[in-house]
């Protein structure tokens, strides 16, 4: 190693690019390529002759079909759901014996655990509306037809 | 080499690449149509370049031979799915680089150097300087330099090594490397800059 180092300090500049270009000169000889090509041909032949295992072939054929079928069936399902939603007759909640109540006038009952402190910090709030399973949020006099479950 | 000569050289290289790309596209079409023997022509054309990339990435000639054969077989199996969105050689190089990455990741291959002999067939200031030495000295110096160079390259991460190999040794453009590595040109440039800085550090005893 010392020989090259000394050599370098005495002589002209050597750049990194020159060193890397040396790598281009690392080449195998002709006999290597003959051997390489023979081996490659054998491997190729084996690839051509080798049958894929049955489960893999099935999986491939199913996959190919799924690629075509999946988007179509998804689109069809989506269209069907959309159509179903739009064509459903309007439900009249009054017929079902459900009461329309205004969200603003909901009766709030707090459990005994509820603490209402002076600085308005609420803890363990238990809000329940007995006997009413749905609330219709209504604007003006036209009640909304879409019943929504009350969730908090 | 002045600026105008460089630009003429670049233009001629790009023209040559374009012609090569067209020829490759034609051969690929033939293979896809069932003329499988056309693949031999592609192998003949690219085997050396492909082997050089893999060899410089793994620094072991036996592994490089096996990996480049695997890459060519993979390309042969997948050629029906080649749509021609990129040139054939970038597609092939991409397969080779990914196959090498997989092999190195699996640690399937030996992690010691097995280096090729030098075939001195082009001008290089280092070779010119060594030509004054005795034949025996020259061989020792070259083998020492080769070992140090490969050692330094192997110290780089695979991503950085790939960029150095493809740009400095194989002479590909930033855009082509970006296609092969699946990154942007900016990333390629920054990786190259960093890798060169690291190599300068490792090889500082040999550089001025």
mmCIF file of C-alpha atoms in Angstrom, chain B residues 39-128:
data_model
loop_
_atom_site.group_PDB
_atom_site.id
_atom_site.type_symbol
_atom_site.label_atom_id
_atom_site.label_comp_id
_atom_site.label_asym_id
_atom_site.label_seq_id
_atom_site.Cartn_x
_atom_site.Cartn_y
_atom_site.Cartn_z
ATOM 1 C CA UNK B 39 -33.993 -13.465 -26.681
ATOM 2 C CA UNK B 40 -30.483 -14.798 -27.384
ATOM 3 C CA UNK B 41 -29.703 -11.631 -29.295
ATOM 4 C CA UNK B 42 -30.730 -9.538 -26.310
ATOM 5 C CA UNK B 43 -28.628 -11.733 -24.023
ATOM 6 C CA UNK B 44 -25.611 -11.323 -26.308
ATOM 7 C CA UNK B 45 -26.077 -7.583 -26.323
ATOM 8 C CA UNK B 46 -26.602 -6.999 -22.624
ATOM 9 C CA UNK B 47 -24.910 -9.863 -20.770
ATOM 10 C CA UNK B 48 -21.626 -8.022 -20.211
ATOM 11 C CA UNK B 49 -23.185 -4.782 -19.046
ATOM 12 C CA UNK B 50 -25.616 -6.637 -16.819
ATOM 13 C CA UNK B 51 -22.860 -8.757 -15.329
ATOM 14 C CA UNK B 52 -20.729 -5.640 -14.727
ATOM 15 C CA UNK B 53 -23.523 -3.967 -12.765
ATOM 16 C CA UNK B 54 -24.185 -7.007 -10.610
ATOM 17 C CA UNK B 55 -20.467 -7.677 -10.113
ATOM 18 C CA UNK B 56 -19.776 -4.116 -9.029
ATOM 19 C CA UNK B 57 -22.698 -4.263 -6.623
ATOM 20 C CA UNK B 58 -21.696 -7.498 -4.925
ATOM 21 C CA UNK B 59 -17.913 -7.704 -5.589
ATOM 22 C CA UNK B 60 -17.978 -11.455 -6.040
ATOM 23 C CA UNK B 61 -17.657 -12.923 -9.527
ATOM 24 C CA UNK B 62 -19.330 -16.284 -8.792
ATOM 25 C CA UNK B 63 -22.325 -14.610 -7.168
ATOM 26 C CA UNK B 64 -22.459 -12.050 -9.961
ATOM 27 C CA UNK B 65 -22.672 -14.797 -12.579
ATOM 28 C CA UNK B 66 -25.505 -16.529 -10.739
ATOM 29 C CA UNK B 67 -27.436 -13.328 -10.031
ATOM 30 C CA UNK B 68 -27.135 -12.027 -13.585
ATOM 31 C CA UNK B 69 -28.344 -15.377 -14.933
ATOM 32 C CA UNK B 70 -31.287 -15.241 -12.532
ATOM 33 C CA UNK B 71 -32.036 -11.709 -13.695
ATOM 34 C CA UNK B 72 -31.979 -12.758 -17.348
ATOM 35 C CA UNK B 73 -34.268 -15.701 -16.634
ATOM 36 C CA UNK B 74 -36.642 -13.406 -14.776
ATOM 37 C CA UNK B 75 -36.637 -11.014 -17.726
ATOM 38 C CA UNK B 76 -37.332 -13.934 -20.057
ATOM 39 C CA UNK B 77 -40.296 -15.053 -17.954
ATOM 40 C CA UNK B 78 -41.677 -11.544 -17.606
ATOM 41 C CA UNK B 79 -41.089 -10.298 -21.128
ATOM 42 C CA UNK B 80 -44.766 -10.765 -22.031
ATOM 43 C CA UNK B 81 -45.635 -8.129 -19.433
ATOM 44 C CA UNK B 82 -43.139 -5.615 -20.846
ATOM 45 C CA UNK B 83 -45.293 -2.821 -22.234
ATOM 46 C CA UNK B 84 -42.533 -0.630 -23.630
ATOM 47 C CA UNK B 85 -43.242 2.294 -21.315
ATOM 48 C CA UNK B 86 -39.516 2.516 -20.643
ATOM 49 C CA UNK B 87 -36.630 1.361 -22.787
ATOM 50 C CA UNK B 88 -35.802 -2.332 -22.637
ATOM 51 C CA UNK B 89 -32.367 -1.849 -21.093
ATOM 52 C CA UNK B 90 -33.670 0.251 -18.169
ATOM 53 C CA UNK B 91 -36.306 -2.438 -17.574
ATOM 54 C CA UNK B 92 -33.631 -5.154 -17.686
ATOM 55 C CA UNK B 93 -31.227 -3.193 -15.456
ATOM 56 C CA UNK B 94 -34.046 -2.645 -12.995
ATOM 57 C CA UNK B 95 -34.637 -6.385 -12.797
ATOM 58 C CA UNK B 96 -30.898 -6.978 -12.323
ATOM 59 C CA UNK B 97 -30.596 -4.358 -9.578
ATOM 60 C CA UNK B 98 -33.653 -5.698 -7.736
ATOM 61 C CA UNK B 99 -32.450 -9.304 -8.042
ATOM 62 C CA UNK B 100 -29.088 -8.246 -6.594
ATOM 63 C CA UNK B 101 -30.768 -6.379 -3.744
ATOM 64 C CA UNK B 102 -32.869 -9.432 -2.927
ATOM 65 C CA UNK B 103 -29.840 -11.714 -2.970
ATOM 66 C CA UNK B 104 -27.830 -9.371 -0.764
ATOM 67 C CA UNK B 105 -30.769 -8.910 1.608
ATOM 68 C CA UNK B 106 -31.300 -12.633 1.964
ATOM 69 C CA UNK B 107 -27.563 -12.922 2.567
ATOM 70 C CA UNK B 108 -27.802 -15.941 0.334
ATOM 71 C CA UNK B 109 -24.430 -15.212 -1.137
ATOM 72 C CA UNK B 110 -20.908 -15.153 0.154
ATOM 73 C CA UNK B 111 -19.784 -11.931 1.730
ATOM 74 C CA UNK B 112 -16.178 -12.001 0.639
ATOM 75 C CA UNK B 113 -14.492 -10.577 -2.410
ATOM 76 C CA UNK B 114 -13.819 -12.629 -5.479
ATOM 77 C CA UNK B 115 -12.527 -10.207 -8.033
ATOM 78 C CA UNK B 116 -12.075 -10.286 -11.764
ATOM 79 C CA UNK B 117 -8.725 -9.749 -13.433
ATOM 80 C CA UNK B 118 -7.911 -6.412 -14.953
ATOM 81 C CA UNK B 119 -8.227 -6.219 -18.710
ATOM 82 C CA UNK B 120 -6.334 -3.071 -19.624
ATOM 83 C CA UNK B 121 -7.939 -1.822 -22.783
ATOM 84 C CA UNK B 122 -8.376 1.897 -22.312
ATOM 85 C CA UNK B 123 -6.453 4.942 -21.278
ATOM 86 C CA UNK B 124 -6.313 5.814 -17.639
ATOM 87 C CA UNK B 125 -3.849 8.125 -15.877
ATOM 88 C CA UNK B 126 -3.288 5.527 -13.183
ATOM 89 C CA UNK B 127 -2.330 2.872 -15.708
ATOM 90 C CA UNK B 128 -0.150 5.400 -17.529
#
